[in-house]
Amino acid sequence: MKLLMTFLRPLAVLALVLASQLPARAADAVFPPGLRLGMVPLIGLSQAKTFPGFENEDGSVKVLITELPTAAYGEVANAFKANPGGTGGVKQDKIETPSGLAYYTTETGKTGDATVKRYSMIVPGNGFSGYVAVQIPENATKIYSDEAVRQMFATAVTRGEVPIDEQLGRMPFKISDLAGFKNVRTLAPGASIVLADGDETTGFEPKPFVIIGLIGQTPQQAEDRARFAQEAALQIPGLRDGRITMSEPIRINGQPGFETRIDGVSGKDKTEVTVVQWIRFGGGTSLRIIASAPRGEWSNAFTRFRAVRDGIQPKG
């Protein structure tokens, strides 16, 4: 339960539900672009403009939908079983959905000076855990009841794959060459994406993969870029015992960049990998590419990595 509430507090957003206008069936579910979890949007809600989920016309009512690691669902389920009564005024419940058994919590809290009702739900997915957060202002709780929210949760459904074009279309850059990578996964909608030969079930690390995303606050002075690139390379999540083998400035599609290579181990099986990090420096944001391959597959994989890198262009 504590784990689920930890997920709730930074993610929870406002949702508005009319008890007389409840969602009816999972066949009507809408999936936020790039996500594998969807549900029937409530009356008056449409696709949100700045986050994955739904909101009303003036943006005051919102439903957040996102994905968590696979293990999150099991951890929450175990927490519910260990403490079925809940604590501290947090009510625990569960409900069957088209995706399987979902666990959710209800509590009253504060957002600034306003009292709010919060709901948080987690559902199982194939290779991920689906998460939904709802928050209702106190002055709306008599109309938008617990039962309305529960029935909304009951429409939650997952899909096996997100179309590649849909995922790429949400990115702030174009990728014209996928270099044979078949598994495309959005890591952060509108911000980062992974291209991989592996998947979440087996883990990405045993096979080549590329992560592409934007970062901010990169140094504008050429003399500061080497230190920045090397420090960033040694902090790549999941890479252990990293040792920089090369780091030098290059031009990437006509822009100043930096290439850094690292040898290390990655994944639960401690796969020996070689990783390349490319940073293409820009004005407000810079492009960062992290590509990893098992040491024995490096030569062929590096050719593919460069094809992906050279095919990335800004939109517009």
PDB file of N, CA, C and O in Angstrom, residues 214-278:
ATOM      1  N   LEU A 214      15.746  13.682 -25.494  1.00  0.00           N
ATOM      2  CA  LEU A 214      16.237  15.048 -25.400  1.00  0.00           C
ATOM      3  C   LEU A 214      16.623  15.358 -23.968  1.00  0.00           C
ATOM      4  O   LEU A 214      15.997  14.882 -23.020  1.00  0.00           O
ATOM      5  N   ILE A 215      17.665  16.146 -23.801  1.00  0.00           N
ATOM      6  CA  ILE A 215      18.095  16.606 -22.487  1.00  0.00           C
ATOM      7  C   ILE A 215      18.296  18.115 -22.551  1.00  0.00           C
ATOM      8  O   ILE A 215      18.548  18.686 -23.608  1.00  0.00           O
ATOM      9  N   GLY A 216      18.160  18.756 -21.412  1.00  0.00           N
ATOM     10  CA  GLY A 216      18.365  20.191 -21.342  1.00  0.00           C
ATOM     11  C   GLY A 216      19.601  20.548 -20.539  1.00  0.00           C
ATOM     12  O   GLY A 216      20.293  19.680 -19.998  1.00  0.00           O
ATOM     13  N   GLN A 217      19.900  21.820 -20.474  1.00  0.00           N
ATOM     14  CA  GLN A 217      20.989  22.337 -19.633  1.00  0.00           C
ATOM     15  C   GLN A 217      22.333  21.699 -19.967  1.00  0.00           C
ATOM     16  O   GLN A 217      23.093  21.298 -19.090  1.00  0.00           O
ATOM     17  N   THR A 218      22.625  21.600 -21.238  1.00  0.00           N
ATOM     18  CA  THR A 218      23.945  21.136 -21.646  1.00  0.00           C
ATOM     19  C   THR A 218      24.860  22.342 -21.845  1.00  0.00           C
ATOM     20  O   THR A 218      24.397  23.444 -22.155  1.00  0.00           O
ATOM     21  N   PRO A 219      26.162  22.173 -21.664  1.00  0.00           N
ATOM     22  CA  PRO A 219      27.081  23.311 -21.785  1.00  0.00           C
ATOM     23  C   PRO A 219      27.139  23.849 -23.212  1.00  0.00           C
ATOM     24  O   PRO A 219      27.148  23.077 -24.174  1.00  0.00           O
ATOM     25  N   GLN A 220      27.180  25.150 -23.333  1.00  0.00           N
ATOM     26  CA  GLN A 220      27.256  25.778 -24.646  1.00  0.00           C
ATOM     27  C   GLN A 220      28.695  26.012 -25.087  1.00  0.00           C
ATOM     28  O   GLN A 220      28.960  26.158 -26.281  1.00  0.00           O
ATOM     29  N   GLN A 221      29.615  26.049 -24.134  1.00  0.00           N
ATOM     30  CA  GLN A 221      31.014  26.268 -24.461  1.00  0.00           C
ATOM     31  C   GLN A 221      31.692  24.953 -24.793  1.00  0.00           C
ATOM     32  O   GLN A 221      31.559  23.966 -24.070  1.00  0.00           O
ATOM     33  N   ALA A 222      32.442  24.941 -25.892  1.00  0.00           N
ATOM     34  CA  ALA A 222      33.079  23.706 -26.359  1.00  0.00           C
ATOM     35  C   ALA A 222      33.998  23.105 -25.310  1.00  0.00           C
ATOM     36  O   ALA A 222      34.088  21.875 -25.177  1.00  0.00           O
ATOM     37  N   GLU A 223      34.684  23.939 -24.537  1.00  0.00           N
ATOM     38  CA  GLU A 223      35.650  23.423 -23.563  1.00  0.00           C
ATOM     39  C   GLU A 223      34.982  22.709 -22.392  1.00  0.00           C
ATOM     40  O   GLU A 223      35.644  21.979 -21.646  1.00  0.00           O
ATOM     41  N   ASP A 224      33.680  22.894 -22.212  1.00  0.00           N
ATOM     42  CA  ASP A 224      32.981  22.246 -21.105  1.00  0.00           C
ATOM     43  C   ASP A 224      32.292  20.943 -21.513  1.00  0.00           C
ATOM     44  O   ASP A 224      31.809  20.196 -20.660  1.00  0.00           O
ATOM     45  N   ARG A 225      32.260  20.671 -22.797  1.00  0.00           N
ATOM     46  CA  ARG A 225      31.465  19.545 -23.278  1.00  0.00           C
ATOM     47  C   ARG A 225      32.103  18.193 -22.987  1.00  0.00           C
ATOM     48  O   ARG A 225      31.411  17.208 -22.754  1.00  0.00           O
ATOM     49  N   ALA A 226      33.424  18.112 -23.008  1.00  0.00           N
ATOM     50  CA  ALA A 226      34.104  16.831 -22.752  1.00  0.00           C
ATOM     51  C   ALA A 226      33.782  16.328 -21.352  1.00  0.00           C
ATOM     52  O   ALA A 226      33.409  15.161 -21.155  1.00  0.00           O
ATOM     53  N   ARG A 227      33.920  17.206 -20.369  1.00  0.00           N
ATOM     54  CA  ARG A 227      33.627  16.811 -18.986  1.00  0.00           C
ATOM     55  C   ARG A 227      32.167  16.416 -18.832  1.00  0.00           C
ATOM     56  O   ARG A 227      31.844  15.402 -18.206  1.00  0.00           O
ATOM     57  N   PHE A 228      31.275  17.206 -19.429  1.00  0.00           N
ATOM     58  CA  PHE A 228      29.851  16.910 -19.329  1.00  0.00           C
ATOM     59  C   PHE A 228      29.537  15.544 -19.933  1.00  0.00           C
ATOM     60  O   PHE A 228      28.819  14.735 -19.334  1.00  0.00           O
ATOM     61  N   ALA A 229      30.057  15.268 -21.120  1.00  0.00           N
ATOM     62  CA  ALA A 229      29.771  14.006 -21.799  1.00  0.00           C
ATOM     63  C   ALA A 229      30.291  12.814 -21.008  1.00  0.00           C
ATOM     64  O   ALA A 229      29.618  11.790 -20.880  1.00  0.00           O
ATOM     65  N   GLN A 230      31.483  12.927 -20.463  1.00  0.00           N
ATOM     66  CA  GLN A 230      32.066  11.817 -19.719  1.00  0.00           C
ATOM     67  C   GLN A 230      31.318  11.563 -18.414  1.00  0.00           C
ATOM     68  O   GLN A 230      31.060  10.408 -18.045  1.00  0.00           O
ATOM     69  N   GLU A 231      30.933  12.617 -17.724  1.00  0.00           N
ATOM     70  CA  GLU A 231      30.171  12.435 -16.488  1.00  0.00           C
ATOM     71  C   GLU A 231      28.812  11.805 -16.780  1.00  0.00           C
ATOM     72  O   GLU A 231      28.348  10.924 -16.045  1.00  0.00           O
ATOM     73  N   ALA A 232      28.171  12.248 -17.859  1.00  0.00           N
ATOM     74  CA  ALA A 232      26.873  11.677 -18.223  1.00  0.00           C
ATOM     75  C   ALA A 232      27.011  10.203 -18.593  1.00  0.00           C
ATOM     76  O   ALA A 232      26.164   9.375 -18.235  1.00  0.00           O
ATOM     77  N   ALA A 233      28.078   9.843 -19.291  1.00  0.00           N
ATOM     78  CA  ALA A 233      28.279   8.457 -19.712  1.00  0.00           C
ATOM     79  C   ALA A 233      28.458   7.529 -18.521  1.00  0.00           C
ATOM     80  O   ALA A 233      27.981   6.390 -18.531  1.00  0.00           O
ATOM     81  N   LEU A 234      29.141   7.990 -17.512  1.00  0.00           N
ATOM     82  CA  LEU A 234      29.393   7.146 -16.341  1.00  0.00           C
ATOM     83  C   LEU A 234      28.174   7.040 -15.426  1.00  0.00           C
ATOM     84  O   LEU A 234      28.203   6.282 -14.453  1.00  0.00           O
ATOM     85  N   GLN A 235      27.120   7.793 -15.733  1.00  0.00           N
ATOM     86  CA  GLN A 235      25.901   7.735 -14.932  1.00  0.00           C
ATOM     87  C   GLN A 235      24.745   7.088 -15.684  1.00  0.00           C
ATOM     88  O   GLN A 235      23.597   7.198 -15.281  1.00  0.00           O
ATOM     89  N   ILE A 236      25.041   6.373 -16.764  1.00  0.00           N
ATOM     90  CA  ILE A 236      23.988   5.702 -17.521  1.00  0.00           C
ATOM     91  C   ILE A 236      23.327   4.650 -16.636  1.00  0.00           C
ATOM     92  O   ILE A 236      24.009   3.757 -16.114  1.00  0.00           O
ATOM     93  N   PRO A 237      22.017   4.719 -16.440  1.00  0.00           N
ATOM     94  CA  PRO A 237      21.330   3.758 -15.565  1.00  0.00           C
ATOM     95  C   PRO A 237      21.516   2.321 -16.050  1.00  0.00           C
ATOM     96  O   PRO A 237      21.437   2.033 -17.246  1.00  0.00           O
ATOM     97  N   GLY A 238      21.775   1.425 -15.106  1.00  0.00           N
ATOM     98  CA  GLY A 238      21.898   0.013 -15.422  1.00  0.00           C
ATOM     99  C   GLY A 238      23.273  -0.430 -15.859  1.00  0.00           C
ATOM    100  O   GLY A 238      23.549  -1.631 -15.930  1.00  0.00           O
ATOM    101  N   LEU A 239      24.160   0.517 -16.167  1.00  0.00           N
ATOM    102  CA  LEU A 239      25.525   0.171 -16.577  1.00  0.00           C
ATOM    103  C   LEU A 239      26.423   0.164 -15.344  1.00  0.00           C
ATOM    104  O   LEU A 239      26.524   1.165 -14.633  1.00  0.00           O
ATOM    105  N   ARG A 240      27.089  -0.959 -15.109  1.00  0.00           N
ATOM    106  CA  ARG A 240      27.938  -1.106 -13.925  1.00  0.00           C
ATOM    107  C   ARG A 240      29.391  -1.354 -14.324  1.00  0.00           C
ATOM    108  O   ARG A 240      29.665  -1.862 -15.407  1.00  0.00           O
ATOM    109  N   ASP A 241      30.280  -0.982 -13.426  1.00  0.00           N
ATOM    110  CA  ASP A 241      31.719  -1.160 -13.659  1.00  0.00           C
ATOM    111  C   ASP A 241      32.147  -0.505 -14.966  1.00  0.00           C
ATOM    112  O   ASP A 241      32.969  -1.056 -15.726  1.00  0.00           O
ATOM    113  N   GLY A 242      31.595   0.659 -15.246  1.00  0.00           N
ATOM    114  CA  GLY A 242      31.875   1.341 -16.503  1.00  0.00           C
ATOM    115  C   GLY A 242      33.285   1.889 -16.581  1.00  0.00           C
ATOM    116  O   GLY A 242      33.812   2.443 -15.615  1.00  0.00           O
ATOM    117  N   ARG A 243      33.894   1.744 -17.761  1.00  0.00           N
ATOM    118  CA  ARG A 243      35.247   2.256 -18.015  1.00  0.00           C
ATOM    119  C   ARG A 243      35.237   2.929 -19.380  1.00  0.00           C
ATOM    120  O   ARG A 243      34.953   2.302 -20.392  1.00  0.00           O
ATOM    121  N   ILE A 244      35.522   4.241 -19.399  1.00  0.00           N
ATOM    122  CA  ILE A 244      35.542   4.990 -20.651  1.00  0.00           C
ATOM    123  C   ILE A 244      36.755   4.572 -21.479  1.00  0.00           C
ATOM    124  O   ILE A 244      37.891   4.598 -21.001  1.00  0.00           O
ATOM    125  N   THR A 245      36.500   4.177 -22.727  1.00  0.00           N
ATOM    126  CA  THR A 245      37.577   3.762 -23.621  1.00  0.00           C
ATOM    127  C   THR A 245      37.874   4.795 -24.705  1.00  0.00           C
ATOM    128  O   THR A 245      38.931   4.750 -25.332  1.00  0.00           O
ATOM    129  N   MET A 246      36.940   5.707 -24.932  1.00  0.00           N
ATOM    130  CA  MET A 246      37.145   6.757 -25.928  1.00  0.00           C
ATOM    131  C   MET A 246      36.150   7.875 -25.679  1.00  0.00           C
ATOM    132  O   MET A 246      34.990   7.624 -25.342  1.00  0.00           O
ATOM    133  N   SER A 247      36.581   9.117 -25.835  1.00  0.00           N
ATOM    134  CA  SER A 247      35.681  10.255 -25.695  1.00  0.00           C
ATOM    135  C   SER A 247      36.258  11.410 -26.488  1.00  0.00           C
ATOM    136  O   SER A 247      37.358  11.893 -26.194  1.00  0.00           O
ATOM    137  N   GLU A 248      35.527  11.858 -27.535  1.00  0.00           N
ATOM    138  CA  GLU A 248      36.079  12.896 -28.402  1.00  0.00           C
ATOM    139  C   GLU A 248      34.960  13.680 -29.082  1.00  0.00           C
ATOM    140  O   GLU A 248      33.859  13.160 -29.297  1.00  0.00           O
ATOM    141  N   PRO A 249      35.235  14.932 -29.433  1.00  0.00           N
ATOM    142  CA  PRO A 249      34.237  15.738 -30.136  1.00  0.00           C
ATOM    143  C   PRO A 249      34.083  15.270 -31.582  1.00  0.00           C
ATOM    144  O   PRO A 249      35.058  14.846 -32.222  1.00  0.00           O
ATOM    145  N   ILE A 250      32.854  15.322 -32.081  1.00  0.00           N
ATOM    146  CA  ILE A 250      32.566  14.980 -33.476  1.00  0.00           C
ATOM    147  C   ILE A 250      31.482  15.924 -33.979  1.00  0.00           C
ATOM    148  O   ILE A 250      30.907  16.698 -33.219  1.00  0.00           O
ATOM    149  N   ARG A 251      31.197  15.850 -35.276  1.00  0.00           N
ATOM    150  CA  ARG A 251      30.058  16.551 -35.854  1.00  0.00           C
ATOM    151  C   ARG A 251      28.974  15.525 -36.129  1.00  0.00           C
ATOM    152  O   ARG A 251      29.241  14.453 -36.679  1.00  0.00           O
ATOM    153  N   ILE A 252      27.755  15.819 -35.712  1.00  0.00           N
ATOM    154  CA  ILE A 252      26.620  14.926 -35.944  1.00  0.00           C
ATOM    155  C   ILE A 252      25.590  15.697 -36.742  1.00  0.00           C
ATOM    156  O   ILE A 252      24.994  16.665 -36.248  1.00  0.00           O
ATOM    157  N   ASN A 253      25.410  15.289 -37.987  1.00  0.00           N
ATOM    158  CA  ASN A 253      24.481  15.985 -38.888  1.00  0.00           C
ATOM    159  C   ASN A 253      24.749  17.485 -38.934  1.00  0.00           C
ATOM    160  O   ASN A 253      23.831  18.305 -38.904  1.00  0.00           O
ATOM    161  N   GLY A 254      26.023  17.827 -38.968  1.00  0.00           N
ATOM    162  CA  GLY A 254      26.423  19.214 -39.097  1.00  0.00           C
ATOM    163  C   GLY A 254      26.432  20.010 -37.813  1.00  0.00           C
ATOM    164  O   GLY A 254      26.783  21.196 -37.824  1.00  0.00           O
ATOM    165  N   GLN A 255      26.065  19.380 -36.686  1.00  0.00           N
ATOM    166  CA  GLN A 255      26.047  20.083 -35.410  1.00  0.00           C
ATOM    167  C   GLN A 255      27.155  19.564 -34.504  1.00  0.00           C
ATOM    168  O   GLN A 255      27.595  18.411 -34.635  1.00  0.00           O
ATOM    169  N   PRO A 256      27.607  20.409 -33.562  1.00  0.00           N
ATOM    170  CA  PRO A 256      28.646  19.943 -32.637  1.00  0.00           C
ATOM    171  C   PRO A 256      28.133  18.820 -31.752  1.00  0.00           C
ATOM    172  O   PRO A 256      26.996  18.859 -31.274  1.00  0.00           O
ATOM    173  N   GLY A 257      28.968  17.811 -31.566  1.00  0.00           N
ATOM    174  CA  GLY A 257      28.571  16.672 -30.746  1.00  0.00           C
ATOM    175  C   GLY A 257      29.747  16.070 -30.024  1.00  0.00           C
ATOM    176  O   GLY A 257      30.881  16.551 -30.127  1.00  0.00           O
ATOM    177  N   PHE A 258      29.463  15.023 -29.283  1.00  0.00           N
ATOM    178  CA  PHE A 258      30.511  14.323 -28.549  1.00  0.00           C
ATOM    179  C   PHE A 258      30.174  12.831 -28.533  1.00  0.00           C
ATOM    180  O   PHE A 258      29.027  12.441 -28.292  1.00  0.00           O
ATOM    181  N   GLU A 259      31.186  12.010 -28.821  1.00  0.00           N
ATOM    182  CA  GLU A 259      31.035  10.560 -28.787  1.00  0.00           C
ATOM    183  C   GLU A 259      31.874   9.993 -27.642  1.00  0.00           C
ATOM    184  O   GLU A 259      33.061  10.294 -27.534  1.00  0.00           O
ATOM    185  N   THR A 260      31.239   9.184 -26.808  1.00  0.00           N
ATOM    186  CA  THR A 260      31.922   8.544 -25.680  1.00  0.00           C
ATOM    187  C   THR A 260      31.591   7.059 -25.696  1.00  0.00           C
ATOM    188  O   THR A 260      30.420   6.687 -25.819  1.00  0.00           O
ATOM    189  N   ARG A 261      32.605   6.220 -25.565  1.00  0.00           N
ATOM    190  CA  ARG A 261      32.387   4.773 -25.518  1.00  0.00           C
ATOM    191  C   ARG A 261      32.802   4.244 -24.149  1.00  0.00           C
ATOM    192  O   ARG A 261      33.798   4.705 -23.568  1.00  0.00           O
ATOM    193  N   ILE A 262      32.046   3.274 -23.683  1.00  0.00           N
ATOM    194  CA  ILE A 262      32.250   2.725 -22.341  1.00  0.00           C
ATOM    195  C   ILE A 262      32.143   1.209 -22.413  1.00  0.00           C
ATOM    196  O   ILE A 262      31.247   0.673 -23.063  1.00  0.00           O
ATOM    197  N   ASP A 263      33.035   0.516 -21.738  1.00  0.00           N
ATOM    198  CA  ASP A 263      32.899  -0.921 -21.513  1.00  0.00           C
ATOM    199  C   ASP A 263      32.385  -1.135 -20.101  1.00  0.00           C
ATOM    200  O   ASP A 263      32.799  -0.434 -19.150  1.00  0.00           O
ATOM    201  N   GLY A 264      31.475  -2.092 -19.934  1.00  0.00           N
ATOM    202  CA  GLY A 264      30.938  -2.365 -18.607  1.00  0.00           C
ATOM    203  C   GLY A 264      30.100  -3.622 -18.628  1.00  0.00           C
ATOM    204  O   GLY A 264      30.168  -4.423 -19.572  1.00  0.00           O
ATOM    205  N   VAL A 265      29.309  -3.807 -17.594  1.00  0.00           N
ATOM    206  CA  VAL A 265      28.375  -4.929 -17.525  1.00  0.00           C
ATOM    207  C   VAL A 265      26.977  -4.369 -17.292  1.00  0.00           C
ATOM    208  O   VAL A 265      26.815  -3.303 -16.697  1.00  0.00           O
ATOM    209  N   SER A 266      25.955  -5.104 -17.776  1.00  0.00           N
ATOM    210  CA  SER A 266      24.596  -4.603 -17.701  1.00  0.00           C
ATOM    211  C   SER A 266      23.630  -5.762 -17.567  1.00  0.00           C
ATOM    212  O   SER A 266      23.896  -6.880 -18.028  1.00  0.00           O
ATOM    213  N   GLY A 267      22.491  -5.512 -16.932  1.00  0.00           N
ATOM    214  CA  GLY A 267      21.444  -6.509 -16.827  1.00  0.00           C
ATOM    215  C   GLY A 267      21.646  -7.483 -15.684  1.00  0.00           C
ATOM    216  O   GLY A 267      22.709  -7.559 -15.078  1.00  0.00           O
ATOM    217  N   LYS A 268      20.574  -8.249 -15.409  1.00  0.00           N
ATOM    218  CA  LYS A 268      20.625  -9.190 -14.291  1.00  0.00           C
ATOM    219  C   LYS A 268      21.615 -10.317 -14.518  1.00  0.00           C
ATOM    220  O   LYS A 268      22.110 -10.925 -13.565  1.00  0.00           O
ATOM    221  N   ASP A 269      21.918 -10.612 -15.803  1.00  0.00           N
ATOM    222  CA  ASP A 269      22.875 -11.669 -16.111  1.00  0.00           C
ATOM    223  C   ASP A 269      24.295 -11.141 -16.242  1.00  0.00           C
ATOM    224  O   ASP A 269      25.197 -11.872 -16.660  1.00  0.00           O
ATOM    225  N   LYS A 270      24.482  -9.866 -15.923  1.00  0.00           N
ATOM    226  CA  LYS A 270      25.801  -9.228 -15.971  1.00  0.00           C
ATOM    227  C   LYS A 270      26.447  -9.396 -17.343  1.00  0.00           C
ATOM    228  O   LYS A 270      27.600  -9.815 -17.473  1.00  0.00           O
ATOM    229  N   THR A 271      25.676  -9.058 -18.362  1.00  0.00           N
ATOM    230  CA  THR A 271      26.173  -9.133 -19.728  1.00  0.00           C
ATOM    231  C   THR A 271      27.293  -8.122 -19.943  1.00  0.00           C
ATOM    232  O   THR A 271      27.152  -6.944 -19.611  1.00  0.00           O
ATOM    233  N   GLU A 272      28.413  -8.573 -20.493  1.00  0.00           N
ATOM    234  CA  GLU A 272      29.500  -7.657 -20.828  1.00  0.00           C
ATOM    235  C   GLU A 272      29.119  -6.891 -22.086  1.00  0.00           C
ATOM    236  O   GLU A 272      28.850  -7.489 -23.138  1.00  0.00           O
ATOM    237  N   VAL A 273      29.080  -5.574 -21.985  1.00  0.00           N
ATOM    238  CA  VAL A 273      28.601  -4.750 -23.088  1.00  0.00           C
ATOM    239  C   VAL A 273      29.576  -3.632 -23.395  1.00  0.00           C
ATOM    240  O   VAL A 273      30.404  -3.236 -22.568  1.00  0.00           O
ATOM    241  N   THR A 274      29.468  -3.153 -24.629  1.00  0.00           N
ATOM    242  CA  THR A 274      30.095  -1.893 -25.015  1.00  0.00           C
ATOM    243  C   THR A 274      28.976  -0.914 -25.319  1.00  0.00           C
ATOM    244  O   THR A 274      27.988  -1.267 -25.990  1.00  0.00           O
ATOM    245  N   VAL A 275      29.105   0.283 -24.808  1.00  0.00           N
ATOM    246  CA  VAL A 275      28.065   1.308 -24.935  1.00  0.00           C
ATOM    247  C   VAL A 275      28.661   2.535 -25.602  1.00  0.00           C
ATOM    248  O   VAL A 275      29.795   2.933 -25.294  1.00  0.00           O
ATOM    249  N   VAL A 276      27.918   3.123 -26.519  1.00  0.00           N
ATOM    250  CA  VAL A 276      28.309   4.408 -27.082  1.00  0.00           C
ATOM    251  C   VAL A 276      27.249   5.433 -26.710  1.00  0.00           C
ATOM    252  O   VAL A 276      26.052   5.162 -26.763  1.00  0.00           O
ATOM    253  N   GLN A 277      27.719   6.603 -26.304  1.00  0.00           N
ATOM    254  CA  GLN A 277      26.826   7.734 -26.028  1.00  0.00           C
ATOM    255  C   GLN A 277      27.161   8.846 -27.003  1.00  0.00           C
ATOM    256  O   GLN A 277      28.313   9.266 -27.102  1.00  0.00           O
ATOM    257  N   TRP A 278      26.163   9.295 -27.730  1.00  0.00           N
ATOM    258  CA  TRP A 278      26.309  10.467 -28.574  1.00  0.00           C
ATOM    259  C   TRP A 278      25.462  11.593 -28.007  1.00  0.00           C
ATOM    260  O   TRP A 278      24.288  11.400 -27.668  1.00  0.00           O
TER     261      TRP A 278
END
